[in-house]
Short mmCIF file of N, CA, C and O in Angstrom, two decimals:
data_model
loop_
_atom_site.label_atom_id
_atom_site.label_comp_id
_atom_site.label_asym_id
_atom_site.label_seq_id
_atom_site.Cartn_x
_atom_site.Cartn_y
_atom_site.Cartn_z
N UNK R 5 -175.14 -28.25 -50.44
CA UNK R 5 -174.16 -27.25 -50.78
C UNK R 5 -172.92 -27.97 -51.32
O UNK R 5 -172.36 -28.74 -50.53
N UNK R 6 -172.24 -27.78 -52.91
CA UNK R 6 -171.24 -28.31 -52.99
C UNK R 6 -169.88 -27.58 -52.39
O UNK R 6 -170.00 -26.59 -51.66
N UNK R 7 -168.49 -28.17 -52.76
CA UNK R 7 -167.83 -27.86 -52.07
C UNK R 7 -167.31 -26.38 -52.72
O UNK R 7 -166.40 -25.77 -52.16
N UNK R 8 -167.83 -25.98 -53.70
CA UNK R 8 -167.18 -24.47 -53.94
C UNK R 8 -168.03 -23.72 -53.27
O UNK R 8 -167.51 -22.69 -52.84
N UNK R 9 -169.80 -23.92 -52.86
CA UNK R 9 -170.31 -22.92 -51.91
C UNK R 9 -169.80 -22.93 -50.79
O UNK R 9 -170.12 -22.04 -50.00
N UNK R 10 -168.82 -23.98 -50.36
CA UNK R 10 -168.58 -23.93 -49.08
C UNK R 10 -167.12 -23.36 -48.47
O UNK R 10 -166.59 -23.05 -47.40
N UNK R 11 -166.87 -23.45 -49.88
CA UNK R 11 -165.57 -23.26 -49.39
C UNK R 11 -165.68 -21.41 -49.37
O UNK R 11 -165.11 -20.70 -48.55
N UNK R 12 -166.71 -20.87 -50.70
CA UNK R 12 -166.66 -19.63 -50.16
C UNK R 12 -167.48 -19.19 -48.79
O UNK R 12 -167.34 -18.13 -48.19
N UNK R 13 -168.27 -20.18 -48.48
CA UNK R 13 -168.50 -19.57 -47.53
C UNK R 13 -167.71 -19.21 -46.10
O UNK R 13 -168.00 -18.45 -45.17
N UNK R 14 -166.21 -20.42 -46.43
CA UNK R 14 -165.74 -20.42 -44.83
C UNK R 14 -165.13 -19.49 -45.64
O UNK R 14 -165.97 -18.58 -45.67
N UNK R 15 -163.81 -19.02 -46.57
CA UNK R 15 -163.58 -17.89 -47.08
C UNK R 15 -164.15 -16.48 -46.52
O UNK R 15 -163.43 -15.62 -46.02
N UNK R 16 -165.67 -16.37 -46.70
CA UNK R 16 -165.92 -15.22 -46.06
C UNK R 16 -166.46 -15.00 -44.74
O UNK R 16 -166.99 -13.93 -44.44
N UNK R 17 -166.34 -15.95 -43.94
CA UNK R 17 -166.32 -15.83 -42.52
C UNK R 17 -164.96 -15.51 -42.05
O UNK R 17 -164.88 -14.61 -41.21
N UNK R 18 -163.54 -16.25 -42.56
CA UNK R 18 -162.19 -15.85 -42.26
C UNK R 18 -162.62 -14.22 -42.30
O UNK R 18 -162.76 -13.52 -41.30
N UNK R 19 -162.83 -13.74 -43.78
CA UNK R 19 -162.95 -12.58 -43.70
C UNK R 19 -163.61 -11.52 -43.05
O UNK R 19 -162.92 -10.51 -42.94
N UNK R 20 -164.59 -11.46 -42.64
CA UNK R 20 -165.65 -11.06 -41.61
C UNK R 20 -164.49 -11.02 -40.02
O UNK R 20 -164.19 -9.98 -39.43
N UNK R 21 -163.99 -12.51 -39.61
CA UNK R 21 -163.46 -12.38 -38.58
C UNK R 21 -162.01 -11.51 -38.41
O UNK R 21 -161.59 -11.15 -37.31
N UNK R 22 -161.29 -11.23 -39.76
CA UNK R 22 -160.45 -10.69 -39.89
C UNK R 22 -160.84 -9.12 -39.77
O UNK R 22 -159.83 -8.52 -39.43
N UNK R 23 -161.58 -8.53 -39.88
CA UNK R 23 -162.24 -7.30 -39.81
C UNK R 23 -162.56 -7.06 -38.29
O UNK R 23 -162.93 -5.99 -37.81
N UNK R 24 -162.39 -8.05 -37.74
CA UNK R 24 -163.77 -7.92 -36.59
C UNK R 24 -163.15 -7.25 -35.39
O UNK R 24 -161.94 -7.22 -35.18
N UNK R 25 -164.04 -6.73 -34.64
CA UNK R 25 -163.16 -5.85 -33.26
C UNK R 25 -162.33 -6.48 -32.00
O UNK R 25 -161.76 -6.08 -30.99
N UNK R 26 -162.62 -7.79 -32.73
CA UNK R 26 -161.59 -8.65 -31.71
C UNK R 26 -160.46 -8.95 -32.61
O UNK R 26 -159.37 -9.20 -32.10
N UNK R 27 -160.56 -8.95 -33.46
CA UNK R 27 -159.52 -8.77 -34.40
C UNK R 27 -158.34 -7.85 -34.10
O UNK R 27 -157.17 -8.10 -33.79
N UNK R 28 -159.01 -6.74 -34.28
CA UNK R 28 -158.28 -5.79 -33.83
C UNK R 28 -157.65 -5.44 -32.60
O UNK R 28 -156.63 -4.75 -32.51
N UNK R 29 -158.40 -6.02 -31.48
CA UNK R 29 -158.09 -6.09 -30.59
C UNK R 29 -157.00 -6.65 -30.20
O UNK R 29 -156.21 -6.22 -29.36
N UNK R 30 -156.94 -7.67 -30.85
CA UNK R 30 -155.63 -8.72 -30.51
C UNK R 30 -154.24 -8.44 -31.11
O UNK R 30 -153.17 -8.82 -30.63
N UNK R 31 -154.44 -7.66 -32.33
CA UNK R 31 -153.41 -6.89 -33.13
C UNK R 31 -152.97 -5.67 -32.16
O UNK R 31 -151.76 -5.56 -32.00
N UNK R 32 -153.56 -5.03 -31.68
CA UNK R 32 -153.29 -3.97 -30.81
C UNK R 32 -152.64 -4.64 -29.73
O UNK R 32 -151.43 -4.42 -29.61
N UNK R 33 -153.08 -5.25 -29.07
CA UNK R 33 -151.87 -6.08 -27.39
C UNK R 33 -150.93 -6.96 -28.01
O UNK R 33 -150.13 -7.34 -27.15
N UNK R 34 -150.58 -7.62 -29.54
CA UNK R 34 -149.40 -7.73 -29.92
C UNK R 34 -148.82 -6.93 -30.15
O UNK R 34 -147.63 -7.20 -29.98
N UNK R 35 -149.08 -5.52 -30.66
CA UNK R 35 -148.46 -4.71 -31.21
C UNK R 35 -147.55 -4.18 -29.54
O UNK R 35 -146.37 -4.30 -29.23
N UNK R 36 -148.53 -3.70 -28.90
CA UNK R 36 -147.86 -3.37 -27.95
C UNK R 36 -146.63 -4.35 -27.26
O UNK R 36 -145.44 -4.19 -27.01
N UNK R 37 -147.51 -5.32 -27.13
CA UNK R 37 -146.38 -6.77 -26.63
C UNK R 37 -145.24 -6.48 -26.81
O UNK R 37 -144.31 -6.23 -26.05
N UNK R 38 -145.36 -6.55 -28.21
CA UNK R 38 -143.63 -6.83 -29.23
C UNK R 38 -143.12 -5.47 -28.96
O UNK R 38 -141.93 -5.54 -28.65
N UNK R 39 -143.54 -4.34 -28.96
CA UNK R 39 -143.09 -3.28 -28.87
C UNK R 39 -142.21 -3.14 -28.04
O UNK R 39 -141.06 -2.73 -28.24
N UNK R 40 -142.93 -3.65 -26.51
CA UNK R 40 -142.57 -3.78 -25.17
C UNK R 40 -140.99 -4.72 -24.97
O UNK R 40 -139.92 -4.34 -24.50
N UNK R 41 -141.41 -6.11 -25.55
CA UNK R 41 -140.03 -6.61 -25.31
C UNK R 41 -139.25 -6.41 -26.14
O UNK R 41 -138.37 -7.27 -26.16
N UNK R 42 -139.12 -5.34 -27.14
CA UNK R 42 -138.22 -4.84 -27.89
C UNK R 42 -137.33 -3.94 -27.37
O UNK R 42 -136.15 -3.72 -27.64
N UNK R 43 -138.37 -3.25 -26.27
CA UNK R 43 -137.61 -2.28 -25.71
C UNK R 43 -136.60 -2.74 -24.26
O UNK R 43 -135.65 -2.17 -23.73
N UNK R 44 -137.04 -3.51 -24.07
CA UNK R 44 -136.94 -4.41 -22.39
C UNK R 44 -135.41 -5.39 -23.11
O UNK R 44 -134.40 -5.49 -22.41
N UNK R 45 -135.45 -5.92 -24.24
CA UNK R 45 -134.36 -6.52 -24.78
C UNK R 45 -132.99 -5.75 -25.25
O UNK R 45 -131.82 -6.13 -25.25
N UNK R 46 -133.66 -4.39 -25.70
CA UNK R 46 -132.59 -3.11 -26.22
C UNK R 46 -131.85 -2.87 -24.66
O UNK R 46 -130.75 -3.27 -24.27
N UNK R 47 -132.74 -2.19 -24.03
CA UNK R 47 -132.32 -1.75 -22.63
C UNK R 47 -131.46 -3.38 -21.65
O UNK R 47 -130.85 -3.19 -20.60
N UNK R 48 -131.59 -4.62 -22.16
CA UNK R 48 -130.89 -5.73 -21.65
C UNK R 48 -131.53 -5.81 -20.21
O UNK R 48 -130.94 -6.26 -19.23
N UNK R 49 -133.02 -5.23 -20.20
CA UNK R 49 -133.73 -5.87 -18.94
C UNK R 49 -133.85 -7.12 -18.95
O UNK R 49 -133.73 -7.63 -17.84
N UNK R 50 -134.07 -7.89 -19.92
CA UNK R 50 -134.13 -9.34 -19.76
C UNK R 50 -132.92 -10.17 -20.94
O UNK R 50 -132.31 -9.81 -21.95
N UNK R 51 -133.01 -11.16 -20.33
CA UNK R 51 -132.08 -11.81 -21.13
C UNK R 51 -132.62 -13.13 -22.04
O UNK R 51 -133.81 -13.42 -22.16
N UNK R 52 -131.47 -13.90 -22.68
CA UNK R 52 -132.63 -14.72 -23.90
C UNK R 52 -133.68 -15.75 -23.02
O UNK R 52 -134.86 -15.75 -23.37
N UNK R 53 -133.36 -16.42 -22.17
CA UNK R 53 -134.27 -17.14 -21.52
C UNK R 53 -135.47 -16.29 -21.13
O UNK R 53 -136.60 -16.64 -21.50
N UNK R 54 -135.29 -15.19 -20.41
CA UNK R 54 -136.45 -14.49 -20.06
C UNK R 54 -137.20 -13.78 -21.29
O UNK R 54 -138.34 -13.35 -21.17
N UNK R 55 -136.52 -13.70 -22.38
CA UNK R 55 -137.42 -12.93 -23.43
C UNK R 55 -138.22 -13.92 -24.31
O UNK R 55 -138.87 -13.36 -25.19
N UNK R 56 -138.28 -15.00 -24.27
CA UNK R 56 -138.38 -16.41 -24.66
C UNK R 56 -139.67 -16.41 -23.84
O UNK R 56 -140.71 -16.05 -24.40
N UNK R 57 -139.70 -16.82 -22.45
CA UNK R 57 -140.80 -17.35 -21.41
C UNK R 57 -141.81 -15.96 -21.97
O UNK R 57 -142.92 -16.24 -22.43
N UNK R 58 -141.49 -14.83 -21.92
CA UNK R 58 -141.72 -13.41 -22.51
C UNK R 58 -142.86 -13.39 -23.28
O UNK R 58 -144.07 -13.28 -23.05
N UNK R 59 -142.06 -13.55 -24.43
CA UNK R 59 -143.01 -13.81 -26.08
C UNK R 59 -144.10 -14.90 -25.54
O UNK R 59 -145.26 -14.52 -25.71
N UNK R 60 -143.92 -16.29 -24.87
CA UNK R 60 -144.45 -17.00 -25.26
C UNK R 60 -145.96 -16.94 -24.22
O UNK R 60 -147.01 -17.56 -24.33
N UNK R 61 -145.48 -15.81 -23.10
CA UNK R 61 -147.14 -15.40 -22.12
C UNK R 61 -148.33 -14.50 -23.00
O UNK R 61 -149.55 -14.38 -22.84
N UNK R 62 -147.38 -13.96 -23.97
CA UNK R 62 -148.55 -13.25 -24.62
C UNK R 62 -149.28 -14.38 -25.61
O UNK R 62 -148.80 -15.29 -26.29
N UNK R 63 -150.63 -13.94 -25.39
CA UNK R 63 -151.65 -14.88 -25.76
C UNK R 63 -151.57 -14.81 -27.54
O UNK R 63 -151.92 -15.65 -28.36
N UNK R 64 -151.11 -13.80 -27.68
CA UNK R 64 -151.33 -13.61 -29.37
C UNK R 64 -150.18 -14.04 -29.92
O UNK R 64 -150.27 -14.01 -31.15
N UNK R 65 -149.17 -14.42 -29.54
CA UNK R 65 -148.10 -15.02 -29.94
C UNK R 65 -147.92 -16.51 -30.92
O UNK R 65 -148.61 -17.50 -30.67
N UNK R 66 -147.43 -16.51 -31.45
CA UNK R 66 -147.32 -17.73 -32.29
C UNK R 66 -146.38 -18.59 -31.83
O UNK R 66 -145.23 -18.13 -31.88
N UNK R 67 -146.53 -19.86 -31.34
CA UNK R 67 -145.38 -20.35 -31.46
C UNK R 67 -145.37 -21.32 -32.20
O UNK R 67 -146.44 -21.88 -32.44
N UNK R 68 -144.10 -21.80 -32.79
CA UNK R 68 -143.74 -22.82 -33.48
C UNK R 68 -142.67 -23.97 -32.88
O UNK R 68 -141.53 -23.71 -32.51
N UNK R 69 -143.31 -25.33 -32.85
CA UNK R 69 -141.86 -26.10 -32.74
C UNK R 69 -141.78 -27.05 -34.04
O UNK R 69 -142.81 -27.56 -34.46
N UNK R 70 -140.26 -27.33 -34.80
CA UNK R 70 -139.96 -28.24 -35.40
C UNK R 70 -139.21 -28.26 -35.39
O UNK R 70 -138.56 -27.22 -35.32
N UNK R 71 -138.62 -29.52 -35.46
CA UNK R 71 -137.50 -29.91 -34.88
C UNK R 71 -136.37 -29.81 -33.73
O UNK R 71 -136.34 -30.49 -32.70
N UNK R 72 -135.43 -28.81 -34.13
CA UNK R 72 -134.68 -29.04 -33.04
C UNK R 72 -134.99 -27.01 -33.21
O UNK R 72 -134.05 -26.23 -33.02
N UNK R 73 -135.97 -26.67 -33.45
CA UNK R 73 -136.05 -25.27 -33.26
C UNK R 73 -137.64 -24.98 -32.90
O UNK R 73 -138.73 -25.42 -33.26
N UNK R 74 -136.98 -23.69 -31.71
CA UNK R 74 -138.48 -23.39 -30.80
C UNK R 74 -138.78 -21.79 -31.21
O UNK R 74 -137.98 -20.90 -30.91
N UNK R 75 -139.62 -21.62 -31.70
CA UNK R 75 -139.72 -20.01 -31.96
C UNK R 75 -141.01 -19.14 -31.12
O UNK R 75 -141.71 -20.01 -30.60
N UNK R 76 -141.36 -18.27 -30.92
CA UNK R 76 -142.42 -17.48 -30.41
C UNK R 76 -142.16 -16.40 -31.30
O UNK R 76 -140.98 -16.18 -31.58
N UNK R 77 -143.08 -15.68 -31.81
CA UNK R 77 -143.37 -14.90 -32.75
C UNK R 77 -144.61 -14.06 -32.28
O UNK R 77 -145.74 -14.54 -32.36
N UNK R 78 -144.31 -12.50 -31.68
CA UNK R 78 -145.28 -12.13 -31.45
C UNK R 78 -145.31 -10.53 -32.52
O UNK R 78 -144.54 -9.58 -32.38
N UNK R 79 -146.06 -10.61 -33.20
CA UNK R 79 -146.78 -9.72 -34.46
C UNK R 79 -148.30 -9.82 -34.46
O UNK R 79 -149.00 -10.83 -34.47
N UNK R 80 -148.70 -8.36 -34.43
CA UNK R 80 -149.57 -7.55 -35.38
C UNK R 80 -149.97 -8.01 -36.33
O UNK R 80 -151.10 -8.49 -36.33
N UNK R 81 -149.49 -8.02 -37.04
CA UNK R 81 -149.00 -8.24 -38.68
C UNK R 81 -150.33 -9.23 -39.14
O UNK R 81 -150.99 -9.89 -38.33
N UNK R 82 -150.58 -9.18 -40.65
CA UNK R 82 -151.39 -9.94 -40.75
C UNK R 82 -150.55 -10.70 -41.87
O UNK R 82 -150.83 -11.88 -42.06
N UNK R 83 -149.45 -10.06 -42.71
CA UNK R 83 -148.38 -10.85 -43.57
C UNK R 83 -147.74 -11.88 -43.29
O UNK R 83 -147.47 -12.64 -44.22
N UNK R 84 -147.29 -12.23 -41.86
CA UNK R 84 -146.21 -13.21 -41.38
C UNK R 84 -146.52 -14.84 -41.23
O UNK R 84 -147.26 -15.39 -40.42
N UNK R 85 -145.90 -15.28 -42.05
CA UNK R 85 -146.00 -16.50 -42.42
C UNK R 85 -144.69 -17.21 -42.39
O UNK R 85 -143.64 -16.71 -42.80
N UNK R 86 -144.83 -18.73 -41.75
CA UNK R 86 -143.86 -19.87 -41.55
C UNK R 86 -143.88 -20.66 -42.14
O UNK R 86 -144.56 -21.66 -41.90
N UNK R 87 -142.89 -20.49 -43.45
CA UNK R 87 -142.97 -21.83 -44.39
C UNK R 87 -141.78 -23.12 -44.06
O UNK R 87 -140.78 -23.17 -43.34
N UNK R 88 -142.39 -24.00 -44.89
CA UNK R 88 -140.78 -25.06 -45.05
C UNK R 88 -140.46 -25.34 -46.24
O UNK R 88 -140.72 -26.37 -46.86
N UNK R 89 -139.65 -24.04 -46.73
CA UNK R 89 -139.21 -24.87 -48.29
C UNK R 89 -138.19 -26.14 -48.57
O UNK R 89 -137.89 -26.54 -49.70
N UNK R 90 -137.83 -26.57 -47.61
CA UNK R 90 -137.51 -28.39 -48.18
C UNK R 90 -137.29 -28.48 -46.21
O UNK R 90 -137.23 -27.57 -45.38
N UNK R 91 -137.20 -30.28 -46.03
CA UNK R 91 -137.12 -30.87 -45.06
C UNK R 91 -136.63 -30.67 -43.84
O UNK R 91 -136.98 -31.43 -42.94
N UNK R 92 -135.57 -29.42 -43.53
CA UNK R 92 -135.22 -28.87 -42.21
C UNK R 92 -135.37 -27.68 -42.32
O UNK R 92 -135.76 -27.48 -41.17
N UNK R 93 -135.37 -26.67 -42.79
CA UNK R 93 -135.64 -25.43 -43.25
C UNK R 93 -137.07 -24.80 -43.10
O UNK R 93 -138.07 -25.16 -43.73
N UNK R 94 -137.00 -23.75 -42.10
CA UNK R 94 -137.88 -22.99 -41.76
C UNK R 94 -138.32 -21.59 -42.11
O UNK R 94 -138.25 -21.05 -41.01
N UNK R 95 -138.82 -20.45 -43.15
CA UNK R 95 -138.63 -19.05 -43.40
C UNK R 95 -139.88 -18.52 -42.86
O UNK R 95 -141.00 -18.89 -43.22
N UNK R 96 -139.64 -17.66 -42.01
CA UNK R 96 -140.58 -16.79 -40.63
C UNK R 96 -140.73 -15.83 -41.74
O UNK R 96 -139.66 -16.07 -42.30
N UNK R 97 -141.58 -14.43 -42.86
CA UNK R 97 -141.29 -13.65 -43.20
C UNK R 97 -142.91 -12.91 -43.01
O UNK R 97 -144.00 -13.48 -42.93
N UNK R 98 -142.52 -11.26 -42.97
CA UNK R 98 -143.09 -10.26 -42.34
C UNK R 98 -144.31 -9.63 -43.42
O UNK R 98 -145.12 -8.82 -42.99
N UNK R 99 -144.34 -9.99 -44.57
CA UNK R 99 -145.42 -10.26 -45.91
C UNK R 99 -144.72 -8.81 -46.34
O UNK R 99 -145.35 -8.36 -47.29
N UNK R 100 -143.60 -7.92 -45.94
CA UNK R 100 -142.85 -6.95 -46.69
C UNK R 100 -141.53 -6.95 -46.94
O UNK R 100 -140.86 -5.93 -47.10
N UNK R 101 -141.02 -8.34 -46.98
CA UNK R 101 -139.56 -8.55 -47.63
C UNK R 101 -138.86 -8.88 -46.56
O UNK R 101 -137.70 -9.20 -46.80
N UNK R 102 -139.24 -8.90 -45.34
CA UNK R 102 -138.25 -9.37 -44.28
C UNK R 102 -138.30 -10.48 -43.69
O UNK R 102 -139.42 -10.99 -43.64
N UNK R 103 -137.30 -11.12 -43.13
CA UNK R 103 -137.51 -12.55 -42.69
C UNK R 103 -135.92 -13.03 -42.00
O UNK R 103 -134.89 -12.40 -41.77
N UNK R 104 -136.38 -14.63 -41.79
CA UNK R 104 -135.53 -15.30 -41.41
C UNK R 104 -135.25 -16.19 -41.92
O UNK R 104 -136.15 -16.46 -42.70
N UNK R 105 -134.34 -17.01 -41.98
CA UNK R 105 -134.13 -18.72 -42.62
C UNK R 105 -133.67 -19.63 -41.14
O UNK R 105 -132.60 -19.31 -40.63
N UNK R 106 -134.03 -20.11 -40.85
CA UNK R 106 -133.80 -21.57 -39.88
C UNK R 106 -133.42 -22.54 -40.19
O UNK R 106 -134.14 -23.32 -40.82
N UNK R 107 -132.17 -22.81 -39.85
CA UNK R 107 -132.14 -24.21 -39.94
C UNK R 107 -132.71 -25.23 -38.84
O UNK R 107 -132.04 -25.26 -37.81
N UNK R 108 -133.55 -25.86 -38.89
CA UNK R 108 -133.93 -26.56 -38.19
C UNK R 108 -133.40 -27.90 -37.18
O UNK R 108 -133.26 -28.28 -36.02
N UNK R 109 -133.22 -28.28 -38.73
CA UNK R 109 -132.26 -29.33 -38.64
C UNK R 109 -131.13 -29.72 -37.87
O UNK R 109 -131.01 -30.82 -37.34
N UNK R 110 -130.35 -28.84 -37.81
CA UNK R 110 -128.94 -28.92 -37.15
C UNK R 110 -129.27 -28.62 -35.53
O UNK R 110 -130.39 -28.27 -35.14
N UNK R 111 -128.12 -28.81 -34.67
CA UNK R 111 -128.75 -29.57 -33.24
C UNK R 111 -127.86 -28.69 -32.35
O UNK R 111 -126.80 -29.30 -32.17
N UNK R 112 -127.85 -27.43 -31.69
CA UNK R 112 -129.08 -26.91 -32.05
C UNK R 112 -129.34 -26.53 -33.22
O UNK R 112 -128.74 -26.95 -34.20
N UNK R 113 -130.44 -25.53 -33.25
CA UNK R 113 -130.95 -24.81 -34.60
C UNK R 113 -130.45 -23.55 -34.47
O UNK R 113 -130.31 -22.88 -33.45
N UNK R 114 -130.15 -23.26 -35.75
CA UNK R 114 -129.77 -21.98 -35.93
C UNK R 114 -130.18 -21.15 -37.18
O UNK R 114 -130.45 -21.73 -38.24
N UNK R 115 -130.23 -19.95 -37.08
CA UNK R 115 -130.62 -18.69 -37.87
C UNK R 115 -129.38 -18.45 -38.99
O UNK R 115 -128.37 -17.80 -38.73
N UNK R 116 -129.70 -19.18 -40.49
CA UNK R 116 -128.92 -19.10 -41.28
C UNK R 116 -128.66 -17.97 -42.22
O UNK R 116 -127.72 -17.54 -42.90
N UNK R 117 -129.93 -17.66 -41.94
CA UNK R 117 -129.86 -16.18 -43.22
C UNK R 117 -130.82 -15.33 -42.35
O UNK R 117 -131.33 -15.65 -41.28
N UNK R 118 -130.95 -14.00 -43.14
CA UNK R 118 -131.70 -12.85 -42.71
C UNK R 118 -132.31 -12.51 -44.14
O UNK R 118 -131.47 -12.56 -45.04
N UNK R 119 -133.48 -12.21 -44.49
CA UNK R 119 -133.76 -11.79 -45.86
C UNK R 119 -134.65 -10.06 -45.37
O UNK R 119 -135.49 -9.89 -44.48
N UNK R 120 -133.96 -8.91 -46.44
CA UNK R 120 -134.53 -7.48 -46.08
C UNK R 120 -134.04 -7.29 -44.91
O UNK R 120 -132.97 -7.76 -44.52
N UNK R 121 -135.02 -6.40 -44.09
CA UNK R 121 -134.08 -5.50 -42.94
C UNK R 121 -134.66 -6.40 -41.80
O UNK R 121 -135.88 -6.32 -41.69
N UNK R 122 -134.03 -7.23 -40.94
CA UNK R 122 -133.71 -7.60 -40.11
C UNK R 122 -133.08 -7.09 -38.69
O UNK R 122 -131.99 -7.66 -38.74
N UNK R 123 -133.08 -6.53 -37.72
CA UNK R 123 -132.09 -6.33 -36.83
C UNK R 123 -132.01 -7.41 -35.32
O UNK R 123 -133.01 -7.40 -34.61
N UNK R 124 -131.05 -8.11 -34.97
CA UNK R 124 -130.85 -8.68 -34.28
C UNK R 124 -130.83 -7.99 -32.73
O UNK R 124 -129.94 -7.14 -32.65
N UNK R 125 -131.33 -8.10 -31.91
CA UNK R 125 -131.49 -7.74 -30.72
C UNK R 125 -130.77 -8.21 -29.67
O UNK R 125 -130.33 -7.43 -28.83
N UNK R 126 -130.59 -9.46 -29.61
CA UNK R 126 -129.89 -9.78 -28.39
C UNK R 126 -129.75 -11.73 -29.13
O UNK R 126 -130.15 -12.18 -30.20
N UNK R 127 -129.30 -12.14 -28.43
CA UNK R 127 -128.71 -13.49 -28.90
C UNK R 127 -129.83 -14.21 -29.45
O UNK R 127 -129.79 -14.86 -30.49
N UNK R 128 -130.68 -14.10 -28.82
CA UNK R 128 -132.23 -15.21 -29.66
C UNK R 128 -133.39 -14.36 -30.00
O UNK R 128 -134.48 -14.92 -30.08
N UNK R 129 -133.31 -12.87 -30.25
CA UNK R 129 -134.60 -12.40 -30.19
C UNK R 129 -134.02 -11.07 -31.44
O UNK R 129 -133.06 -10.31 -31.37
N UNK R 130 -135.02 -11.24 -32.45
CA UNK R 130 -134.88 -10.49 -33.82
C UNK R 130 -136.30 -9.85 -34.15
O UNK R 130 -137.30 -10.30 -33.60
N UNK R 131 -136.39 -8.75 -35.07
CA UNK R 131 -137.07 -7.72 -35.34
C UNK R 131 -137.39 -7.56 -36.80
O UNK R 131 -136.85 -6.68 -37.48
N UNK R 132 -138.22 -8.36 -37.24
CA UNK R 132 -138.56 -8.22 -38.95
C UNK R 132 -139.11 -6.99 -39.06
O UNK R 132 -140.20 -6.54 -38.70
N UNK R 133 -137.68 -6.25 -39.91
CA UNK R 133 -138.52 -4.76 -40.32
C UNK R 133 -138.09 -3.71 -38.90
O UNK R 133 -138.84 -3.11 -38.14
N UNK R 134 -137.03 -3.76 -38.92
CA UNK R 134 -136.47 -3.35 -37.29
C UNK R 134 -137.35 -1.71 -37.22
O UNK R 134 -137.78 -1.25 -36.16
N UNK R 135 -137.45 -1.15 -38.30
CA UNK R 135 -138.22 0.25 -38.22
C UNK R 135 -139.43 0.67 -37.45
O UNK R 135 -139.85 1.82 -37.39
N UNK R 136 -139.96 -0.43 -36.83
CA UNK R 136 -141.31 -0.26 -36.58
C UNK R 136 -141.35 -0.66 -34.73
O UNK R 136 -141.95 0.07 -33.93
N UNK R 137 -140.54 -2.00 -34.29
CA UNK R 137 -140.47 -2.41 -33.26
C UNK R 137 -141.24 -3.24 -33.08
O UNK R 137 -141.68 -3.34 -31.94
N UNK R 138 -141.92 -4.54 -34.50
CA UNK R 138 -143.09 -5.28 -33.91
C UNK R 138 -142.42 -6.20 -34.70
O UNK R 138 -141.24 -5.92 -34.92
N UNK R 139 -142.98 -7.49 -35.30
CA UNK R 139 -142.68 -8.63 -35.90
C UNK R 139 -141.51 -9.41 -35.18
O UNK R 139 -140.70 -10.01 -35.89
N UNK R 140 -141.36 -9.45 -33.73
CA UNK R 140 -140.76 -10.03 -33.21
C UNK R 140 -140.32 -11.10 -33.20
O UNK R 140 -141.33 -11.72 -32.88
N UNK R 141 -139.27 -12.11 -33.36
CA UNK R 141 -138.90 -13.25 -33.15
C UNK R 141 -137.97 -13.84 -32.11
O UNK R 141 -136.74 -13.82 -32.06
N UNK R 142 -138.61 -14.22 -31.53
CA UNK R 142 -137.69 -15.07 -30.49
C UNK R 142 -137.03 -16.56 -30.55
O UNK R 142 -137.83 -17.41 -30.93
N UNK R 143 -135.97 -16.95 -30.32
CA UNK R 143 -135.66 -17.99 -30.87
C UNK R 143 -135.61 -18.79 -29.33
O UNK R 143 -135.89 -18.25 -28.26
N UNK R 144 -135.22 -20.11 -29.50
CA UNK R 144 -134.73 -21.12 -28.21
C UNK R 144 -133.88 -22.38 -28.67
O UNK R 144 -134.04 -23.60 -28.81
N UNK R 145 -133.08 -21.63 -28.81
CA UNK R 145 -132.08 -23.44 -29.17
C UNK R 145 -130.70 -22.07 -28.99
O UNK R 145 -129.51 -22.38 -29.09
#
C-alpha cells in the first residue's frame, strides 16, 4: 500500500470514529460539563483555582501546557483548535470566529486579545461564543 492509500485510509477511520456513538457520547458529557461550570462560575460557587482542578476532572477536556501558560478547555465542539502563530503566542478558537490570544511567553501568561464574542466569567475562566454556555476556557497562571 503506498502512502496515499494509506493515508486515505487513516483519513477515513478519523472519520468513521468521528461519527461514532462514542463520539457522541463524549460531546454530550462535555457539553454538559462546560455547561455546568459555566453556571457554578456565574453563580461564584467556585473560584479560579477550583474551576481549574474543575475543567481539568472532566475526561473530555483538553488540556494544554506551554510555557508559562496552563489551559483546560472543555468543548463539544468539533471546530476548536490551538494554534501557535509565532514563538510565545497561543490562539484557542471555537471554528465560528471566537477565540483567544495568549501570551505565553510572559511570566505569568496572560490573555492578550479576545477575537468575536468572547465573555469572561470570572478571573481565569472564559466562554467562546458566550451564547451557548460551552467552549469553555480555563486559564492557570
Amino acid at each position: 500500500m503506498n502512502w496515499k492509500e494509506q493515508l486515505d485510509k487513516a483519513v477515513a477511520a478519523v472519520r468513521e470514529a468521528t461519527t461514532s456513538e462514542n463520539a457522541r457520547d463524549i460531546a454530550g458529557k462535555a457539553k454538559a460539563a462546560a455547561m455546568g461550570l459555566v453556571e457554578k462560575v456565574k453563580t461564584g460557587a467556585v473560584d479560579a483555582a477550583d474551576a481549574f482542578v474543575e475543567a481539568n476532572r472532566d475526561p473530555s477536556a483538553l488540556s494544554v501546557r506551554f510555557l508559562n501558560a496552563d489551559l483546560s478547555i472543555v468543548s463539544p465542539a468539533e471546530g476548536i483548535s490551538v494554534t501557535r502563530p509565532d514563538a510565545a503566542t497561543l490562539v484557542i478558537e471555537d471554528g465560528s470566529g471566537n477565540g483567544l490570544v495568549v501570551n505565553a511567553g510572559a511570566d505569568p501568561a496572560v490573555v492578550v486579545d479576545t477575537i468575536g464574542t468572547v465573555a469572561k466569567l470570572g478571573d481565569n475562566t472564559f466562554d467562546l461564543g458566550q451564547e451557548d454556555g460551552v467552549n469553555v476556557v480555563v486559564t492557570n497562571f
